[in-house]
Amino acid sequence: MVEVTIDKGSGFCFGVVNAIQSAERELQETSELYCLGDLVHNNLEMERLKALGLRTIRHETLAGLKEQTVLLRAHGEPPSTYRLAQQNKIKIIDATCPVVLQLQRRIHQCYQETKNDCTQLVIYGKKGHAEVNGLVGQTNGEALVIEKTEDLDMIDFGRDIILFSQTTSSLDGFGQIIETINQRIQPGVKFKFFDTICRQVANRIPNIRTFAQSHDRIYFVAGEKSSNGKLLFEECKKANPHTVFITEASEITSPLPRGIRSAGVCGATSTPKWLMEEVAQRIRRINDRPS
């Protein structure tokens, strides 16, 4: 028999749990609720919520809504979204993650204090990501977004720099950005950086490495649109080359090779526990054979 273990540290982070619970509470009172963007980057969980009455909309649709109820997901939104909601008499259920909300406030305050002295505000994160869009919105669209060291050419190293990070970014990547800026910045120019990476997410990297190394085969479960899932999968793959990325249990179609004694199931911050349990059950069922 193959021993199958689910990683206890995988699954929804606090912000996602809070957003889903907010949606479920509202849907107990009404048959339909709008959500601006995917509440969680997992298709199967989104299908479950859709069956409860959750309707996903885009910003273009929001502009045409009047006097409706809209839930804002954990990623957060820029100030323009709140202004539009007020203008259209839309009731907002704000499920922005508290960690993201605190970061938005810090960036907004920093922008207000520095907007007249040519200081450059820089955000290390994924361009176009919902959270990053919300952060850039706190600066009236003026913050520079850096994904990798090559993007640093956008920065004027002769002007003061203040660096923040998307909450779900890589600690190692953030460290590389800081090191490169320190190497390129001109003498006398001020450089401040704030480590604003969520430790609940960042700490999953060393934990998931340890989990991956302790099993013969790893099934990493996540939605294809999950940025966090891509990051954690790569870390799993480094720790255990015998790591497979799947989105649902049905993708497992054949038994494991003989000689494999243990399989681990883990996932992203957007992967529901029930889905990892389905995967574990399927592995056990397909590999139900004598030792």
mmCIF file of C-alpha atoms in Angstrom:
data_model
loop_
_atom_site.group_PDB
_atom_site.id
_atom_site.type_symbol
_atom_site.label_atom_id
_atom_site.label_comp_id
_atom_site.label_asym_id
_atom_site.label_seq_id
_atom_site.Cartn_x
_atom_site.Cartn_y
_atom_site.Cartn_z
ATOM 1 C CA MET A 1 0.000 0.000 0.000
ATOM 2 C CA VAL A 2 1.116 3.550 -0.709
ATOM 3 C CA GLU A 3 1.065 5.813 2.323
ATOM 4 C CA VAL A 4 -0.706 9.065 1.375
ATOM 5 C CA THR A 5 -0.322 12.223 3.480
ATOM 6 C CA ILE A 6 -1.920 15.661 3.096
ATOM 7 C CA ASP A 7 0.277 18.611 4.039
ATOM 8 C CA LYS A 8 -1.258 20.221 7.123
ATOM 9 C CA GLY A 9 0.230 23.599 6.197
ATOM 10 C CA SER A 10 -1.376 23.765 2.753
ATOM 11 C CA GLY A 11 -4.767 25.205 1.913
ATOM 12 C CA PHE A 12 -6.485 28.548 2.201
ATOM 13 C CA CYS A 13 -4.686 31.387 3.948
ATOM 14 C CA PHE A 14 -6.586 33.556 6.446
ATOM 15 C CA GLY A 15 -7.483 36.184 3.854
ATOM 16 C CA VAL A 16 -9.075 33.661 1.502
ATOM 17 C CA VAL A 17 -10.938 31.925 4.345
ATOM 18 C CA ASN A 18 -12.342 35.281 5.453
ATOM 19 C CA ALA A 19 -13.446 36.188 1.910
ATOM 20 C CA ILE A 20 -15.188 32.854 1.337
ATOM 21 C CA GLN A 21 -16.941 33.018 4.712
ATOM 22 C CA SER A 22 -18.082 36.570 3.906
ATOM 23 C CA ALA A 23 -19.575 35.335 0.634
ATOM 24 C CA GLU A 24 -21.258 32.344 2.277
ATOM 25 C CA ARG A 25 -22.806 34.506 5.018
ATOM 26 C CA GLU A 26 -24.253 36.915 2.478
ATOM 27 C CA LEU A 27 -25.551 34.086 0.292
ATOM 28 C CA GLN A 28 -27.494 32.713 3.243
ATOM 29 C CA GLU A 29 -29.532 35.926 3.115
ATOM 30 C CA THR A 30 -29.814 36.327 -0.652
ATOM 31 C CA SER A 31 -29.928 34.109 -3.727
ATOM 32 C CA GLU A 32 -27.341 36.087 -5.707
ATOM 33 C CA LEU A 33 -24.180 38.002 -4.879
ATOM 34 C CA TYR A 34 -21.751 39.744 -7.215
ATOM 35 C CA CYS A 35 -17.988 39.363 -6.722
ATOM 36 C CA LEU A 36 -15.460 41.613 -8.444
ATOM 37 C CA GLY A 37 -13.025 39.136 -9.977
ATOM 38 C CA ASP A 38 -12.506 35.491 -9.027
ATOM 39 C CA LEU A 39 -12.917 35.170 -5.275
ATOM 40 C CA VAL A 40 -10.226 32.486 -5.270
ATOM 41 C CA HIS A 41 -7.992 31.242 -8.076
ATOM 42 C CA ASN A 42 -9.382 27.737 -8.085
ATOM 43 C CA ASN A 43 -11.978 26.715 -10.665
ATOM 44 C CA LEU A 44 -13.554 23.936 -8.610
ATOM 45 C CA GLU A 45 -14.048 26.146 -5.554
ATOM 46 C CA MET A 46 -15.470 28.848 -7.814
ATOM 47 C CA GLU A 47 -17.954 26.331 -9.242
ATOM 48 C CA ARG A 48 -19.045 25.432 -5.701
ATOM 49 C CA LEU A 49 -19.607 29.094 -4.846
ATOM 50 C CA LYS A 50 -21.381 29.724 -8.140
ATOM 51 C CA ALA A 51 -23.861 26.972 -7.235
ATOM 52 C CA LEU A 52 -24.598 28.945 -4.053
ATOM 53 C CA GLY A 53 -25.358 32.081 -6.093
ATOM 54 C CA LEU A 54 -22.008 33.872 -6.418
ATOM 55 C CA ARG A 55 -21.672 35.739 -9.721
ATOM 56 C CA THR A 56 -18.233 36.876 -10.843
ATOM 57 C CA ILE A 57 -18.013 40.198 -12.673
ATOM 58 C CA ARG A 58 -15.258 42.372 -14.113
ATOM 59 C CA HIS A 59 -14.634 46.065 -13.616
ATOM 60 C CA GLU A 60 -16.365 46.833 -16.909
ATOM 61 C CA THR A 61 -19.570 45.234 -15.594
ATOM 62 C CA LEU A 62 -19.283 47.028 -12.255
ATOM 63 C CA ALA A 63 -19.583 50.369 -14.008
ATOM 64 C CA GLY A 64 -23.063 49.406 -15.206
ATOM 65 C CA LEU A 65 -24.389 48.072 -11.905
ATOM 66 C CA LYS A 66 -26.796 50.143 -9.822
ATOM 67 C CA GLU A 67 -27.924 49.578 -6.240
ATOM 68 C CA GLN A 68 -26.535 46.024 -6.073
ATOM 69 C CA THR A 69 -24.351 44.227 -3.522
ATOM 70 C CA VAL A 70 -20.753 43.497 -4.516
ATOM 71 C CA LEU A 71 -18.107 41.609 -2.577
ATOM 72 C CA LEU A 72 -14.482 42.716 -2.849
ATOM 73 C CA ARG A 73 -12.097 39.775 -2.588
ATOM 74 C CA ALA A 74 -8.984 39.401 -0.421
ATOM 75 C CA HIS A 75 -6.668 40.955 -3.035
ATOM 76 C CA GLY A 76 -8.062 44.442 -2.397
ATOM 77 C CA GLU A 77 -9.088 47.216 -4.764
ATOM 78 C CA PRO A 78 -7.860 50.730 -5.676
ATOM 79 C CA PRO A 79 -9.708 53.821 -4.407
ATOM 80 C CA SER A 80 -11.386 54.246 -7.811
ATOM 81 C CA THR A 81 -13.469 51.108 -7.198
ATOM 82 C CA TYR A 82 -14.885 52.506 -3.955
ATOM 83 C CA ARG A 83 -15.664 55.833 -5.626
ATOM 84 C CA LEU A 84 -17.530 54.064 -8.435
ATOM 85 C CA ALA A 85 -19.484 51.955 -5.941
ATOM 86 C CA GLN A 86 -20.555 55.051 -4.023
ATOM 87 C CA GLN A 87 -21.534 56.805 -7.244
ATOM 88 C CA ASN A 88 -23.682 53.825 -8.338
ATOM 89 C CA LYS A 89 -25.162 53.268 -4.849
ATOM 90 C CA ILE A 90 -23.568 49.823 -4.661
ATOM 91 C CA LYS A 91 -23.342 48.124 -1.286
ATOM 92 C CA ILE A 92 -19.786 46.901 -0.731
ATOM 93 C CA ILE A 93 -18.902 43.829 1.299
ATOM 94 C CA ASP A 94 -15.207 44.422 1.839
ATOM 95 C CA ALA A 95 -13.310 41.147 2.242
ATOM 96 C CA THR A 96 -9.881 42.682 1.632
ATOM 97 C CA CYS A 97 -7.257 40.722 3.553
ATOM 98 C CA PRO A 98 -6.221 42.701 6.673
ATOM 99 C CA VAL A 99 -2.555 42.322 5.698
ATOM 100 C CA VAL A 100 -3.245 43.802 2.251
ATOM 101 C CA LEU A 101 -5.407 46.561 3.736
ATOM 102 C CA GLN A 102 -2.618 47.578 6.107
ATOM 103 C CA LEU A 103 -0.148 47.661 3.217
ATOM 104 C CA GLN A 104 -2.502 49.812 1.140
ATOM 105 C CA ARG A 105 -2.668 52.330 3.979
ATOM 106 C CA ARG A 106 1.118 52.408 4.382
ATOM 107 C CA ILE A 107 1.678 52.991 0.685
ATOM 108 C CA HIS A 108 -1.005 55.695 0.544
ATOM 109 C CA GLN A 109 0.530 57.495 3.526
ATOM 110 C CA CYS A 110 3.994 57.234 2.007
ATOM 111 C CA TYR A 111 2.696 58.631 -1.280
ATOM 112 C CA GLN A 112 1.074 61.579 0.438
ATOM 113 C CA GLU A 113 4.305 62.358 2.304
ATOM 114 C CA THR A 114 6.625 62.097 -0.721
ATOM 115 C CA LYS A 115 4.622 63.031 -3.831
ATOM 116 C CA ASN A 116 6.106 66.539 -3.936
ATOM 117 C CA ASP A 117 9.778 65.630 -3.478
ATOM 118 C CA CYS A 118 10.435 63.382 -6.517
ATOM 119 C CA THR A 119 10.790 60.202 -4.452
ATOM 120 C CA GLN A 120 10.114 57.061 -6.482
ATOM 121 C CA LEU A 121 7.717 54.531 -4.978
ATOM 122 C CA VAL A 122 8.472 51.035 -6.203
ATOM 123 C CA ILE A 123 6.409 47.863 -5.670
ATOM 124 C CA TYR A 124 7.970 44.437 -6.108
ATOM 125 C CA GLY A 125 5.214 42.218 -7.444
ATOM 126 C CA LYS A 126 3.434 40.823 -10.479
ATOM 127 C CA LYS A 127 2.305 43.396 -13.023
ATOM 128 C CA GLY A 128 -1.442 43.338 -13.534
ATOM 129 C CA HIS A 129 -2.101 41.236 -10.436
ATOM 130 C CA ALA A 130 -5.244 42.340 -8.594
ATOM 131 C CA GLU A 131 -3.396 43.077 -5.350
ATOM 132 C CA VAL A 132 -0.706 45.061 -7.167
ATOM 133 C CA ASN A 133 -3.347 47.076 -9.041
ATOM 134 C CA GLY A 134 -4.882 47.961 -5.692
ATOM 135 C CA LEU A 135 -1.503 49.018 -4.298
ATOM 136 C CA VAL A 136 -0.605 51.133 -7.324
ATOM 137 C CA GLY A 137 -4.025 52.782 -6.996
ATOM 138 C CA GLN A 138 -2.945 54.147 -3.612
ATOM 139 C CA THR A 139 -0.347 56.250 -5.464
ATOM 140 C CA ASN A 140 -2.660 57.665 -8.113
ATOM 141 C CA GLY A 141 -1.117 55.179 -10.554
ATOM 142 C CA GLU A 142 2.398 56.562 -10.144
ATOM 143 C CA ALA A 143 4.211 53.664 -8.415
ATOM 144 C CA LEU A 144 6.615 51.588 -10.499
ATOM 145 C CA VAL A 145 6.030 47.822 -10.532
ATOM 146 C CA ILE A 146 9.094 45.575 -10.584
ATOM 147 C CA GLU A 147 8.772 41.842 -11.290
ATOM 148 C CA LYS A 148 12.456 40.970 -11.762
ATOM 149 C CA THR A 149 15.883 42.592 -11.618
ATOM 150 C CA GLU A 150 15.769 43.396 -15.363
ATOM 151 C CA ASP A 151 12.831 45.734 -14.684
ATOM 152 C CA LEU A 152 15.021 47.922 -12.476
ATOM 153 C CA ASP A 153 16.115 49.838 -15.575
ATOM 154 C CA MET A 154 12.840 51.771 -15.179
ATOM 155 C CA ILE A 155 14.189 53.329 -11.984
ATOM 156 C CA ASP A 156 16.189 56.563 -11.862
ATOM 157 C CA PHE A 157 19.045 55.655 -9.506
ATOM 158 C CA GLY A 158 19.842 59.317 -9.050
ATOM 159 C CA ARG A 159 16.552 59.900 -7.153
ATOM 160 C CA ASP A 160 15.391 58.665 -3.756
ATOM 161 C CA ILE A 161 13.674 55.269 -3.767
ATOM 162 C CA ILE A 162 11.167 53.638 -1.411
ATOM 163 C CA LEU A 163 10.463 49.953 -2.015
ATOM 164 C CA PHE A 164 7.459 47.873 -0.923
ATOM 165 C CA SER A 165 6.434 44.333 -1.855
ATOM 166 C CA GLN A 166 3.278 42.520 -2.853
ATOM 167 C CA THR A 167 2.270 40.438 0.175
ATOM 168 C CA THR A 168 2.649 37.098 -1.639
ATOM 169 C CA SER A 169 6.024 37.744 -3.283
ATOM 170 C CA SER A 170 9.126 35.630 -2.855
ATOM 171 C CA LEU A 171 11.421 36.588 0.025
ATOM 172 C CA ASP A 172 14.451 35.499 -1.991
ATOM 173 C CA GLY A 173 13.354 37.556 -4.979
ATOM 174 C CA PHE A 174 12.749 40.592 -2.778
ATOM 175 C CA GLY A 175 16.246 40.203 -1.343
ATOM 176 C CA GLN A 176 17.740 40.143 -4.835
ATOM 177 C CA ILE A 177 15.906 43.345 -5.771
ATOM 178 C CA ILE A 178 17.214 45.091 -2.644
ATOM 179 C CA GLU A 179 20.776 43.918 -3.310
ATOM 180 C CA THR A 180 20.703 45.100 -6.931
ATOM 181 C CA ILE A 181 19.312 48.529 -6.027
ATOM 182 C CA ASN A 182 22.031 48.952 -3.396
ATOM 183 C CA GLN A 183 24.643 48.113 -6.031
ATOM 184 C CA ARG A 184 23.287 50.575 -8.604
ATOM 185 C CA ILE A 185 22.122 53.507 -6.536
ATOM 186 C CA GLN A 186 24.201 56.679 -6.806
ATOM 187 C CA PRO A 187 26.112 58.092 -3.828
ATOM 188 C CA GLY A 188 24.042 60.292 -1.531
ATOM 189 C CA VAL A 189 20.687 58.981 -2.788
ATOM 190 C CA LYS A 190 18.331 57.630 -0.114
ATOM 191 C CA PHE A 191 16.945 54.117 -0.393
ATOM 192 C CA LYS A 192 14.379 52.718 2.024
ATOM 193 C CA PHE A 193 12.694 49.334 1.762
ATOM 194 C CA PHE A 194 9.896 47.723 3.711
ATOM 195 C CA ASP A 195 9.474 43.966 3.910
ATOM 196 C CA THR A 196 5.699 43.721 3.501
ATOM 197 C CA ILE A 197 5.558 40.040 2.542
ATOM 198 C CA CYS A 198 2.935 38.047 4.440
ATOM 199 C CA ARG A 199 4.719 35.511 6.620
ATOM 200 C CA GLN A 200 1.731 33.161 6.617
ATOM 201 C CA VAL A 201 2.400 32.758 2.904
ATOM 202 C CA ALA A 202 6.199 33.126 2.920
ATOM 203 C CA ASN A 203 6.655 30.536 5.671
ATOM 204 C CA ARG A 204 4.956 27.964 3.478
ATOM 205 C CA ILE A 205 8.038 27.768 1.291
ATOM 206 C CA PRO A 206 10.404 26.189 3.862
ATOM 207 C CA ASN A 207 7.543 24.056 5.189
ATOM 208 C CA ILE A 208 6.571 22.772 1.753
ATOM 209 C CA ARG A 209 10.214 22.007 0.912
ATOM 210 C CA THR A 210 10.455 19.811 3.994
ATOM 211 C CA PHE A 211 7.156 18.109 3.162
ATOM 212 C CA ALA A 212 8.208 17.454 -0.440
ATOM 213 C CA GLN A 213 11.542 15.944 0.582
ATOM 214 C CA SER A 214 9.841 13.495 2.941
ATOM 215 C CA HIS A 215 7.828 11.689 0.226
ATOM 216 C CA ASP A 216 8.634 9.622 -2.853
ATOM 217 C CA ARG A 217 6.050 11.418 -5.015
ATOM 218 C CA ILE A 218 4.280 14.771 -4.612
ATOM 219 C CA TYR A 219 0.942 15.827 -6.074
ATOM 220 C CA PHE A 220 0.730 19.601 -5.984
ATOM 221 C CA VAL A 221 -2.878 20.765 -6.327
ATOM 222 C CA ALA A 222 -3.720 24.299 -7.469
ATOM 223 C CA GLY A 223 -5.641 26.346 -9.993
ATOM 224 C CA GLU A 224 -3.829 27.249 -13.186
ATOM 225 C CA LYS A 225 -4.382 30.972 -12.523
ATOM 226 C CA SER A 226 -2.892 30.923 -9.021
ATOM 227 C CA SER A 227 0.350 32.951 -8.839
ATOM 228 C CA ASN A 228 1.006 31.562 -5.391
ATOM 229 C CA GLY A 229 0.430 28.065 -6.746
ATOM 230 C CA LYS A 230 3.059 28.512 -9.454
ATOM 231 C CA LEU A 231 5.568 29.785 -6.899
ATOM 232 C CA LEU A 232 4.993 26.959 -4.411
ATOM 233 C CA PHE A 233 4.959 24.316 -7.142
ATOM 234 C CA GLU A 234 8.391 25.415 -8.300
ATOM 235 C CA GLU A 235 9.667 25.150 -4.725
ATOM 236 C CA CYS A 236 8.190 21.641 -4.455
ATOM 237 C CA LYS A 237 9.814 20.679 -7.743
ATOM 238 C CA LYS A 238 13.216 21.873 -6.537
ATOM 239 C CA ALA A 239 12.892 19.894 -3.315
ATOM 240 C CA ASN A 240 11.480 16.797 -5.016
ATOM 241 C CA PRO A 241 11.829 16.367 -8.807
ATOM 242 C CA HIS A 242 9.039 13.761 -8.653
ATOM 243 C CA THR A 243 6.412 16.472 -8.195
ATOM 244 C CA VAL A 244 3.306 16.594 -10.378
ATOM 245 C CA PHE A 245 1.044 19.637 -10.835
ATOM 246 C CA ILE A 246 -2.674 18.831 -11.013
ATOM 247 C CA THR A 247 -5.848 20.871 -10.768
ATOM 248 C CA GLU A 248 -8.257 18.085 -9.771
ATOM 249 C CA ALA A 249 -8.359 14.442 -8.683
ATOM 250 C CA SER A 250 -9.575 13.094 -12.044
ATOM 251 C CA GLU A 251 -6.196 13.931 -13.610
ATOM 252 C CA ILE A 252 -4.698 10.986 -11.728
ATOM 253 C CA THR A 253 -5.392 8.051 -14.055
ATOM 254 C CA SER A 254 -2.763 5.392 -13.350
ATOM 255 C CA PRO A 255 -1.147 3.729 -10.344
ATOM 256 C CA LEU A 256 2.223 4.839 -9.068
ATOM 257 C CA PRO A 257 5.226 2.762 -10.142
ATOM 258 C CA ARG A 258 6.070 -0.141 -7.867
ATOM 259 C CA GLY A 259 8.654 0.774 -5.287
ATOM 260 C CA ILE A 260 7.019 4.084 -4.404
ATOM 261 C CA ARG A 261 5.944 3.835 -0.790
ATOM 262 C CA SER A 262 4.767 7.359 0.032
ATOM 263 C CA ALA A 263 2.868 10.125 -1.749
ATOM 264 C CA GLY A 264 2.292 13.628 -0.463
ATOM 265 C CA VAL A 265 -0.555 15.974 -1.379
ATOM 266 C CA CYS A 266 -0.094 19.713 -0.946
ATOM 267 C CA GLY A 267 -1.327 22.927 -2.522
ATOM 268 C CA ALA A 268 -1.485 26.690 -2.740
ATOM 269 C CA THR A 269 -3.110 29.281 -0.493
ATOM 270 C CA SER A 270 -6.034 29.120 -2.934
ATOM 271 C CA THR A 271 -6.438 25.333 -2.791
ATOM 272 C CA PRO A 272 -9.390 24.100 -0.682
ATOM 273 C CA LYS A 273 -8.815 21.306 1.825
ATOM 274 C CA TRP A 274 -11.737 19.325 0.398
ATOM 275 C CA LEU A 275 -9.991 19.198 -2.986
ATOM 276 C CA MET A 276 -6.734 17.904 -1.487
ATOM 277 C CA GLU A 277 -8.748 15.268 0.367
ATOM 278 C CA GLU A 278 -10.365 14.171 -2.925
ATOM 279 C CA VAL A 279 -6.917 13.842 -4.476
ATOM 280 C CA ALA A 280 -5.627 11.788 -1.535
ATOM 281 C CA GLN A 281 -8.648 9.480 -1.714
ATOM 282 C CA ARG A 282 -8.137 8.927 -5.442
ATOM 283 C CA ILE A 283 -4.450 8.096 -4.957
ATOM 284 C CA ARG A 284 -5.371 5.526 -2.291
ATOM 285 C CA ARG A 285 -8.097 4.004 -4.450
ATOM 286 C CA ILE A 286 -5.984 3.681 -7.608
ATOM 287 C CA ASN A 287 -3.029 2.313 -5.663
ATOM 288 C CA ASP A 288 -5.021 -0.122 -3.536
ATOM 289 C CA ARG A 289 -2.816 -3.132 -4.023
ATOM 290 C CA PRO A 290 -0.913 -5.542 -1.781
ATOM 291 C CA SER A 291 2.498 -4.379 -0.531
#
